[in-house]
Every structure is written in structure tokens, then in C-alpha cells.
Short mmCIF file of C-alpha atoms in Angstrom, two decimals:
data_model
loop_
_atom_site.label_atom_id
_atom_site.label_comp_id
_atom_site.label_asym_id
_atom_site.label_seq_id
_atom_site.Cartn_x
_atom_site.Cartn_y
_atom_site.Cartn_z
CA UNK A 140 36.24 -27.65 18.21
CA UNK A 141 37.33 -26.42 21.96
CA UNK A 142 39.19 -23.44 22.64
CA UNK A 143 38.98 -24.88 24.91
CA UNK A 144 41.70 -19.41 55.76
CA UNK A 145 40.23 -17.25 58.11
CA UNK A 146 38.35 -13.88 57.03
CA UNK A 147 36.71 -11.26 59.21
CA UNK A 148 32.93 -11.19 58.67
CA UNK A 149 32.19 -8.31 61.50
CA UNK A 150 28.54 -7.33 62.69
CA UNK A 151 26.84 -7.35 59.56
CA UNK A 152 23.66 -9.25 59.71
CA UNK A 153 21.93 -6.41 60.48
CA UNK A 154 22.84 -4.87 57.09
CA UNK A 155 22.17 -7.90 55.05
CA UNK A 156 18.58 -8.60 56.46
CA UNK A 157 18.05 -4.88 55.17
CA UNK A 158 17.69 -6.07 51.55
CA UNK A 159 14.82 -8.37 51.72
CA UNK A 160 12.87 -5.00 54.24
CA UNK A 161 13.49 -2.23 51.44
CA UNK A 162 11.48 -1.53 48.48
CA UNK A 163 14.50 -1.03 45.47
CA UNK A 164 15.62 -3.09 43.00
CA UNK A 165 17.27 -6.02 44.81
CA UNK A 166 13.92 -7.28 45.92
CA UNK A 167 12.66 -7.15 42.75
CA UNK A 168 15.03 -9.08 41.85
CA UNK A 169 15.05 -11.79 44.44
CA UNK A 170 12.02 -13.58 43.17
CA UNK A 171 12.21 -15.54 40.09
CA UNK A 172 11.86 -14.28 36.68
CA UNK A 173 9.84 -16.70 34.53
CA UNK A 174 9.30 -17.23 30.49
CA UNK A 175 6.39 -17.84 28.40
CA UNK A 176 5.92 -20.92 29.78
CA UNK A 177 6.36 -22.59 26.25
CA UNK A 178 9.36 -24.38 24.63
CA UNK A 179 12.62 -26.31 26.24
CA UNK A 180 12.98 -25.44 30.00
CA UNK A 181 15.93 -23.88 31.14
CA UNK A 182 17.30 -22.87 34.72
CA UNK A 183 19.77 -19.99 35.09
CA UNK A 184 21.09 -18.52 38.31
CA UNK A 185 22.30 -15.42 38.16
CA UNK A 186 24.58 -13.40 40.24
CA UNK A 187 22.45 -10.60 41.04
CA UNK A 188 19.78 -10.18 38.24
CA UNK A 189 19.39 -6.15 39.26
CA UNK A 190 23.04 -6.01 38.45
CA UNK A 191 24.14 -3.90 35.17
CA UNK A 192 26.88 -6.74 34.76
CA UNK A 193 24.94 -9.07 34.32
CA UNK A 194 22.33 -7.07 32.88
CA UNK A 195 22.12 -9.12 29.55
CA UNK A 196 20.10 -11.95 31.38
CA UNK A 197 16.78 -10.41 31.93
CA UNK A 198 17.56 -8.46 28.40
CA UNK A 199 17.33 -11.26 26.84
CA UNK A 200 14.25 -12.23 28.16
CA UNK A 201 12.69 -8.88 28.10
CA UNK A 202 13.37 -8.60 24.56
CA UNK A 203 11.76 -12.03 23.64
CA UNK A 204 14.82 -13.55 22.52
CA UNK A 205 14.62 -16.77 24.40
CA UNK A 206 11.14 -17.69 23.03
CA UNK A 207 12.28 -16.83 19.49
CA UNK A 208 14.62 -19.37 19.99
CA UNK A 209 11.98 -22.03 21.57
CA UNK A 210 12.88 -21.20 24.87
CA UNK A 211 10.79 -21.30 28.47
CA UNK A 212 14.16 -19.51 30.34
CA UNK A 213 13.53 -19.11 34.11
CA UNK A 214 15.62 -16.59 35.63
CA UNK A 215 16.76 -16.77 39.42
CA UNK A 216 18.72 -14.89 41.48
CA UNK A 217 21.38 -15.02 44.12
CA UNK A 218 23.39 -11.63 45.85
CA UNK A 219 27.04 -13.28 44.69
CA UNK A 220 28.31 -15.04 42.20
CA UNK A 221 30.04 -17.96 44.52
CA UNK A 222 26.22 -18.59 45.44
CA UNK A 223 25.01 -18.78 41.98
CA UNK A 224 28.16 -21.53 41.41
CA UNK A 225 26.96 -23.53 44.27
CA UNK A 226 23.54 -23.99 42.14
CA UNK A 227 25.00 -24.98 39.32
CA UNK A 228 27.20 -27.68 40.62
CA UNK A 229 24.50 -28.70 42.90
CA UNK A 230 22.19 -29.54 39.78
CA UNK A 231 19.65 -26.82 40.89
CA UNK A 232 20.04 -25.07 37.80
CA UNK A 233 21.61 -25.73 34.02
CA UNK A 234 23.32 -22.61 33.86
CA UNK A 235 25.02 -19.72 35.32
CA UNK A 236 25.64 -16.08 34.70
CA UNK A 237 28.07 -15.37 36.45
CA UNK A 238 31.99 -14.59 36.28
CA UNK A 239 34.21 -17.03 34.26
CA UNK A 240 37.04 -17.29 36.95
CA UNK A 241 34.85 -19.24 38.63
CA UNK A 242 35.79 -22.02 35.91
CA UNK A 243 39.06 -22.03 36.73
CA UNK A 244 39.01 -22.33 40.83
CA UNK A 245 36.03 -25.26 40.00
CA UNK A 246 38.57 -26.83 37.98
CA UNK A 247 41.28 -27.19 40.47
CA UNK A 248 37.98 -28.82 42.88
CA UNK A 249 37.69 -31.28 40.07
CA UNK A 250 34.46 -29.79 38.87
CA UNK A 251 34.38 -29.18 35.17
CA UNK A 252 32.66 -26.23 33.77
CA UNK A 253 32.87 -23.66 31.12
CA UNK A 254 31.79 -20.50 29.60
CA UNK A 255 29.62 -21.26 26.53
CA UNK A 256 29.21 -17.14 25.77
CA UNK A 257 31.07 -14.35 26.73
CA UNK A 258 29.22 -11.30 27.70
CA UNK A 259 32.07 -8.74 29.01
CA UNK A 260 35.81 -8.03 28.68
CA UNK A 261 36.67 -6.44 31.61
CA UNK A 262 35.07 -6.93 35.34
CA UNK A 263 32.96 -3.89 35.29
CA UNK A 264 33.82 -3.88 39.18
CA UNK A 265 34.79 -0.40 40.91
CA UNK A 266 36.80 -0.78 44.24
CA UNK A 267 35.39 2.47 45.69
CA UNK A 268 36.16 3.98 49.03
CA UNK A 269 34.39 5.95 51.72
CA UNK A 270 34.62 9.64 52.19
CA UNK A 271 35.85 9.56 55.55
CA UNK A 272 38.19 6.98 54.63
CA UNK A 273 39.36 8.58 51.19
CA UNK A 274 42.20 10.78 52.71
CA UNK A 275 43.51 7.45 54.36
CA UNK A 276 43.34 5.08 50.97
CA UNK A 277 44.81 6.99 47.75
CA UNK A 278 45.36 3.67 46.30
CA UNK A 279 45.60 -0.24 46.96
CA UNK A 280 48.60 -0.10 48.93
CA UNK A 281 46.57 1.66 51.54
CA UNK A 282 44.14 -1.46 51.95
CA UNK A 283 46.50 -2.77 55.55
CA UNK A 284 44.39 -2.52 58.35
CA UNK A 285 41.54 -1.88 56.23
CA UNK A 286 38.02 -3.33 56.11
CA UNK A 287 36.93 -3.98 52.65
CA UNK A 288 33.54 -4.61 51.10
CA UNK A 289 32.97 -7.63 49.20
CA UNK A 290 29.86 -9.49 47.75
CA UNK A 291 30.77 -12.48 49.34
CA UNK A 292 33.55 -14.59 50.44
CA UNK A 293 34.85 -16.57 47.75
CA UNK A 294 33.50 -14.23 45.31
CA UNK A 295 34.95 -12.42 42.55
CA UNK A 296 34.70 -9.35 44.24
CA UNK A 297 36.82 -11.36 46.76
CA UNK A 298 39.06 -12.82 44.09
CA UNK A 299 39.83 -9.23 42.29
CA UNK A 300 39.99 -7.14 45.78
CA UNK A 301 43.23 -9.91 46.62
CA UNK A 302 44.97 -9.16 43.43
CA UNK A 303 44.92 -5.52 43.66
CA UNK A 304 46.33 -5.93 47.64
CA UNK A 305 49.13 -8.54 46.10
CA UNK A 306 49.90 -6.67 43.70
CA UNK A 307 50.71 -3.19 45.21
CA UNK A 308 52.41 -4.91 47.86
CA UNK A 309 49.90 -6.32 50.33
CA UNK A 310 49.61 -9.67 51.96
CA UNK A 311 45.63 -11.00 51.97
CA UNK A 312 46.69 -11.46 55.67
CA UNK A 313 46.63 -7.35 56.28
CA UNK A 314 43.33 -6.51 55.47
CA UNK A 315 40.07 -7.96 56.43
CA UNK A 316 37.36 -8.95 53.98
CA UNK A 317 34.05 -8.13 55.22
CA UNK A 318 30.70 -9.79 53.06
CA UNK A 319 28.38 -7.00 52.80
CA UNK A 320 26.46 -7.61 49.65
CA UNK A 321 25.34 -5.43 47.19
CA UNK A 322 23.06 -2.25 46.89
CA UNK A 323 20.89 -1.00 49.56
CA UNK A 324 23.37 -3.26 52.29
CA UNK A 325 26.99 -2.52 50.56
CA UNK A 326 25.83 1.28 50.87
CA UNK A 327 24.81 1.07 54.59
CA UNK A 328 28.02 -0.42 55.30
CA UNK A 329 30.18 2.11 53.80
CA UNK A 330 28.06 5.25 55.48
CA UNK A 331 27.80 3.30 58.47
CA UNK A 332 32.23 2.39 58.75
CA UNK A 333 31.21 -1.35 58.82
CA UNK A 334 33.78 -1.30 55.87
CA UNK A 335 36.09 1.68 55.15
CA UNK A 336 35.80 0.97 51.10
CA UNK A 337 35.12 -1.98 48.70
CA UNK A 338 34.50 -3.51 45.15
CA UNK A 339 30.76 -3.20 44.05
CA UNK A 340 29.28 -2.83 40.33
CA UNK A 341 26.76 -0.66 38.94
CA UNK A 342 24.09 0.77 39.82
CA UNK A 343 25.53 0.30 43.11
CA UNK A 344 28.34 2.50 41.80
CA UNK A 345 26.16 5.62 40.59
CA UNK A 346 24.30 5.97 44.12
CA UNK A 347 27.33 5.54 45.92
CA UNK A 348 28.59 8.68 44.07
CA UNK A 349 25.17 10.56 43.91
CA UNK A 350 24.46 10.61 47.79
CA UNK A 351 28.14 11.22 48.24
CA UNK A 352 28.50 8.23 50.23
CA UNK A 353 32.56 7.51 48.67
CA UNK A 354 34.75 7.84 46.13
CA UNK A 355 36.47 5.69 42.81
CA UNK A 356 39.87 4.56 43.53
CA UNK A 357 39.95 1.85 40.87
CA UNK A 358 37.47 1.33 37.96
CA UNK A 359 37.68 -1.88 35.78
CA UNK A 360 34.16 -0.79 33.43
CA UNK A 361 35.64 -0.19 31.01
CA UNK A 362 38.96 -2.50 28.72
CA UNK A 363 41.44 0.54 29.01
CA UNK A 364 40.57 0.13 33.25
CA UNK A 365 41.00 -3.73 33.27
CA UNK A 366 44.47 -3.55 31.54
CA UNK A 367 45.52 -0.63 33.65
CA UNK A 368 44.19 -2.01 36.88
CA UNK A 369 45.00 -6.00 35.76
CA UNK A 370 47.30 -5.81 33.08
CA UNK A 371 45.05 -7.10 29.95
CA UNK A 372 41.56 -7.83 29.43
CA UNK A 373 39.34 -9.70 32.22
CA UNK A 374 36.62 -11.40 31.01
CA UNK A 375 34.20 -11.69 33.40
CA UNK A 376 30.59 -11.98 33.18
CA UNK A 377 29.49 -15.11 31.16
CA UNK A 378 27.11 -18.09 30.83
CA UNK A 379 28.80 -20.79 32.29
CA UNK A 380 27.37 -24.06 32.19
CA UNK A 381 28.75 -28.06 33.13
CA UNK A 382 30.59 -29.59 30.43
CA UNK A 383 28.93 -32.89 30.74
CA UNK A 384 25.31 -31.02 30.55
CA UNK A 385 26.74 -28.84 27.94
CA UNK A 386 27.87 -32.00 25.66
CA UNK A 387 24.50 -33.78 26.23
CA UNK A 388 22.17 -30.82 25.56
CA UNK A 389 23.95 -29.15 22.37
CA UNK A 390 20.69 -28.23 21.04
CA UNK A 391 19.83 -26.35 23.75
CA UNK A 392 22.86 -24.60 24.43
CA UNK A 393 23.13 -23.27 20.81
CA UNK A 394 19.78 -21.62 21.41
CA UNK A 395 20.67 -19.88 24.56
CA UNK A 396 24.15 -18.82 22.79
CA UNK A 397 21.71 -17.69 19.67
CA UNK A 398 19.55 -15.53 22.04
CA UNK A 399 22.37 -13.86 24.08
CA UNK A 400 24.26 -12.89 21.02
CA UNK A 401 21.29 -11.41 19.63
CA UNK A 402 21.24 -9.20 23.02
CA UNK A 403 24.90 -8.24 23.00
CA UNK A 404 24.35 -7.23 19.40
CA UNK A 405 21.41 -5.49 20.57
CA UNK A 406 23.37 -3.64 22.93
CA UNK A 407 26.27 -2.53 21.15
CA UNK A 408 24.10 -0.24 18.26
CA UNK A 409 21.46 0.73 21.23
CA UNK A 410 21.92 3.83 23.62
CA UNK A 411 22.18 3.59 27.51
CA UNK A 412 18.88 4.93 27.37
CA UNK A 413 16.94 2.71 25.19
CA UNK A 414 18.70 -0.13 26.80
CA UNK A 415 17.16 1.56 30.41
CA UNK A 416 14.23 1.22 29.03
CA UNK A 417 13.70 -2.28 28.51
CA UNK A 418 14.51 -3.26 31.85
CA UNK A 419 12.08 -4.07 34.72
CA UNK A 420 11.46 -0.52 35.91
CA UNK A 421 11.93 -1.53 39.83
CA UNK A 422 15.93 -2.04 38.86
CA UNK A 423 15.77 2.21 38.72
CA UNK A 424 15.29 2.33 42.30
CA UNK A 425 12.59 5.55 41.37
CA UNK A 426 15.82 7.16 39.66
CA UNK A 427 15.53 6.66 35.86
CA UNK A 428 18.01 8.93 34.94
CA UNK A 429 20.96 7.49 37.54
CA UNK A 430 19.95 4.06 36.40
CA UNK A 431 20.43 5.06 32.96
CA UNK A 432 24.24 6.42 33.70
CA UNK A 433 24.58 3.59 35.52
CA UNK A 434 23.98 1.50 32.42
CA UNK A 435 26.10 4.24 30.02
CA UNK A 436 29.28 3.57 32.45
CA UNK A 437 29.04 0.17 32.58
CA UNK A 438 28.61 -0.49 28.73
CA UNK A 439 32.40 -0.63 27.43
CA UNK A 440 32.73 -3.70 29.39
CA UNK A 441 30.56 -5.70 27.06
CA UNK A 442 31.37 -7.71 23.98
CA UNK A 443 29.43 -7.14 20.86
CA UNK A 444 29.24 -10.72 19.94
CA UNK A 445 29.87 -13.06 22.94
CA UNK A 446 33.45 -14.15 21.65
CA UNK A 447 36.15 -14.97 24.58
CA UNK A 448 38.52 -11.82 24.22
CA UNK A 449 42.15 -12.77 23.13
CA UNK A 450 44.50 -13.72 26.15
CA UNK A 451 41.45 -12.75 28.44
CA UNK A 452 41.95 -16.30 30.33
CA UNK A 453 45.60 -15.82 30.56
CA UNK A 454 44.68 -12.62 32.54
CA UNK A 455 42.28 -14.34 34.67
CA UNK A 456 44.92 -17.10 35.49
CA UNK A 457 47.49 -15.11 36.30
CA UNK A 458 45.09 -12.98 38.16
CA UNK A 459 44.26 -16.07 40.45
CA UNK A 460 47.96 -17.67 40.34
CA UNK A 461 48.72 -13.68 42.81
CA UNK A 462 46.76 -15.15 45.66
CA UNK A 463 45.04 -18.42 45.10
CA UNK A 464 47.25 -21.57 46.47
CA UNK A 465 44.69 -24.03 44.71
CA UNK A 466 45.78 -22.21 41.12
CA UNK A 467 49.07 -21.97 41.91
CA UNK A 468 49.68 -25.51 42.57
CA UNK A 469 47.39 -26.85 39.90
CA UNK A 470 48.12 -27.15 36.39
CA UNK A 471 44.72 -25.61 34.69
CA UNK A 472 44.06 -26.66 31.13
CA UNK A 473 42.51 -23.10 30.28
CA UNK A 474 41.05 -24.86 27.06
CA UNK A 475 38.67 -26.63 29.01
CA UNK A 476 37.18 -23.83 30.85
CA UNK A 477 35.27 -21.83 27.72
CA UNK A 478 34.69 -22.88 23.90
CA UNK A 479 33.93 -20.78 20.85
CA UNK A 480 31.81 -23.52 19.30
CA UNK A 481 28.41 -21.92 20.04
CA UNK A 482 29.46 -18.27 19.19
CA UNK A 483 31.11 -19.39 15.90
CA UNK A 484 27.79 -21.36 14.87
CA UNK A 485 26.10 -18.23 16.37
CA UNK A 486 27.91 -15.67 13.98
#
């Protein structure tokens, strides 16, 4: 059963081209990771496979999971979530790890998708700020006349920067997005003043704070941040998949649930450490140890058994509903953007 405009892009081409010219982890992670090459074959784009968010995706595969479950997984990659949408509704790919409020703004396009496992409870997104710019922004009602860092427009870094201007008082209209990307390109842009602060994840995060490059104004890694900073839990980072491919390849679907539950189970009686370990050593950047707190800070955010967190798409809804015309003149049937039916069989 179901439980079920005009933005500011400034000079940053420059900075994006940088991340396919350096050696760290979001080359590695720009090729495609493949399976054994045996059992059902499976697409997945995900949102930034380097990224500790979504960090369950290549656990899975590292730990064998998928081919326990008679699985040939191939892992892709895209720098932002929107992207890794695009895929899926193009066909390119059967699923998506990415952030579930992307089922809800689909929805309102007439596109119907839903999250078939839920890997987080809160974003595990940090809205950080330079240090020259730190004495100017002490909080989100500071962002007017800003330039702010996102992944990319239409993004959920896009989506969640929005809120937290609405809701301390200021219009989307006063600041200026600026898509910068992750990593080795979001970090440029911050020492450089192409943006004077901005919402990145992990391990982006930890070398942000180890060269000294900026500071946390709002952290959402953890449940107790999400409520504080959103007012109840966000889930966020989750295997979303079309609900026509979903209903047509149930099979197939259970075993991907099976295998990421296994993971997040995995995860939750497993140290930052261990977890470190298992992962493609290239995501450390040549920093083992900052990877490894990078993991440890990010942890809280994710469930121990993929289950959509109580009033978690209420939050998300009313999240969009601040800023989002399309949600707030659109009557979304939140029922039809996740289901428990996998996770239950999985438990």
C-alpha cells in the first residue's frame, strides 16, 4: 500500500572548467562507476557520487550489496541534483539519488515520481559564509545584496538557500544566486568573492573550514539543525525513481531497496572511520583524516533503515509552498511522491 525568473550567474566558467583540470575527488567521480557486470542492469544518476550525502550509493556497491541481491548497478554522476532529475525523466537512467523535493516540484510539471528509500532526515547542507564576508552576514537576514553559492539553479541547494531568505525576511528578488558547483569550484569561488557565502555539503564543508576559507552560519547535518533551521525534519537524500517504471519493475526495485537498507544498517552500528574506509580512496582528496570528519559530521543525517521520517514531506512542502509559485498554486498529493512498500518488505 502507498504512503503514498531571472538569476545572476556572474563570471564563473572559469571556476567550473576547474573541476574536470584538478586531480581530487570530483574527477574521480565524474566517470562512471560500474558493477560486476552480472545480474539485472540498473542505471542510477547520482547527484554528486564524491558527495558524503549521498555517500550510500557507491557504499552500496563497494560493499557488494547490489550483487548479493542479483544486481549489475552502474553508478553515474552529475555536479547537482536538478541534473541528475533531468536523466531520470529523460529515460537515461532508472533511478536517482538525489533529494526527494525534487518529487514534489516534478509533480506540479506533471511528471510523476517518487522516493522508493529514504536515506537521510535532514539536508545535511551547511549555508557557510566567507571570512571576509562573515562580519557582514551573522545570519540569513543578511543575504540582501548578497551573492550566494549554489550547486545549481533549480537545485536544492537553490530550493533551501530561498527558504532561509523568505523566512528571515528576504525577498528571492534581493539576493543573487550564483551556480558555482561543488568542491574544488564552490571553494575557489568563495576565496576568490565570486560569491560572498553559500550552501555546500560535506566534504566540501570540512576543507572550507580547514584552509580557513569561511565560516558555518547554518548547519542542517544533523535532525536537531533541520528543525531549528526548517522547523521539522527534511528528508532529503533518497532513491527516487518513476512511478510507472517503479510499478512495472517491482522485482527490481525491491532488490535495490534490499541492498540500500542493508547499507544504512551498515552505517548506523559502523564508525566514521570504518565507513572512510570503504570508500574509493580518491574521495579523500590525499586527506584521510578530514575526509573521515567529514563523514563523522555528516552521519546524524542518515536513517538507519530507509523509512520516510514522520511529517518529513509536510516539511518539505511547506518548505517549497515559502518561495515556489508552482507549489503554491498546485494541490500536491504528497502520497504519491514516496511509498513505504519496499522498506516494509525490506524490514
Amino acid at each position: 500500500m502507498r504512503k503514498s525568473a531571472r538569476y545572476s550567474t556572474l563570471a564563473v566558467a572559469g571556476l567550473l572548467a576547474l573541476s574536470s583540470l584538478t586531480a581530487c575527488a570530483n574527477d574521480a567521480a565524474s566517470t562512471a562507476s560500474t558493477g560486476s557486470g552480472k545480474g539485472t542492469k540498473v542505471k542510477i544518476m547520482v547527484g554528486g557520487l564524491d558527495k558524503v550525502i549521498y555517500l550510500p550509493a557507491m557504499l552500496t556497491q563497494r560493499l557488494g550489496y547490489f550483487d548479493a541481491e542479483g544486481l549489475n548497478v552502474e553508478l553515474l554522476t552529475e555536479p547537482a541534483g536538478v541534473q541528475a532529475e533531468t536523466a531520470l525523466v529523460a529515460g537515461q537512467v532508472q533511478g536517482t539519488v538525489g533529494f526527494y523535493d525534487h518529487t514534489l516540484d516534478l509533480q506540479t510539471k506533471g511528471k510523476e515520481v517518487e522516493s522508493v528509500v529514504q536515506f537521510s532526515r535532514a539536508p545535511g547542507e551547511v549555508e557557510v559564509v566567507s571570512t571576509k564576508a562573515a562580519g557582514d552576514i551573522t545570519s540569513p537576514k543578511d543575504f540582501k545584496g548578497k551573492k550566494l553559492g549554489i550547486t545549481s539553479l533549480g537545485s536544492s541547494t537553490d530550493f533551501l538557500t530561498k527558504y532561509l531568505a523568505v523566512k528571515n525576511g528576504v525577498k528571492v528578488s534581493d539576493f543573487s544566486p550564483v551556480a558555482v558547483g561543488a568542491g574544488a569550484t564552490f571553494i575557489s569561488a568563495l576565496q576568490q568573492g565570486s560569491i560572498d557565502g553559500g550552501m555546500t555539503t560535506d566534504p566540501t564543508v570540512a576543507t572550507i573550514l580547514d584552509k580557513k576559507a569561511g565560516k558555518v552560519l547554518v548547519d542542517m547535518r544533523t535532525p536537531e539543525g533541520s528543525q531549528k533551521a526548517l522547523g521539522g525534519p527534511y528528508p532529503s537524500s533518497s532513491l527516487y525513481m518513476q512511478t510507472d517504471w517503479v510499478n512495472g519493475h517491482k522485482d527490481t526495485v525491491q532488490k535495490l531497496v534490499n541492498a540500500f537498507v542493508k547499507t544504512l544498517k551498515w552505517m548506523s552500528t559502523h564508525s566514521a572511520a570504518e565507513i572512510a574506509a570503504k570508500m574509493p580512496a580518491d574521495y579523500a582528496q590525499g586527506d584521510k583524516a578530514l575526509y573521515t570528519q567529514s563523514i563523522k559530521s555528516t552521519l546524524p543525517m542518515f536513517t538507519d533503515d530507509g523509512v520516510m521520517p514522520e511529517n518529513g514531506p509536510e516539511t518539505v512542502e511547506k518548505v517549497l509552498k515559502a518561495f515556489n509559485t508552482n507549489i503554491q498554486n498546485a494541490d500536491v498529493d504528497l502520497s504519491k511522491t514516496y511509498t513505504t512498500e519496499f522498506v516494509e518488505a525490506a524490514k
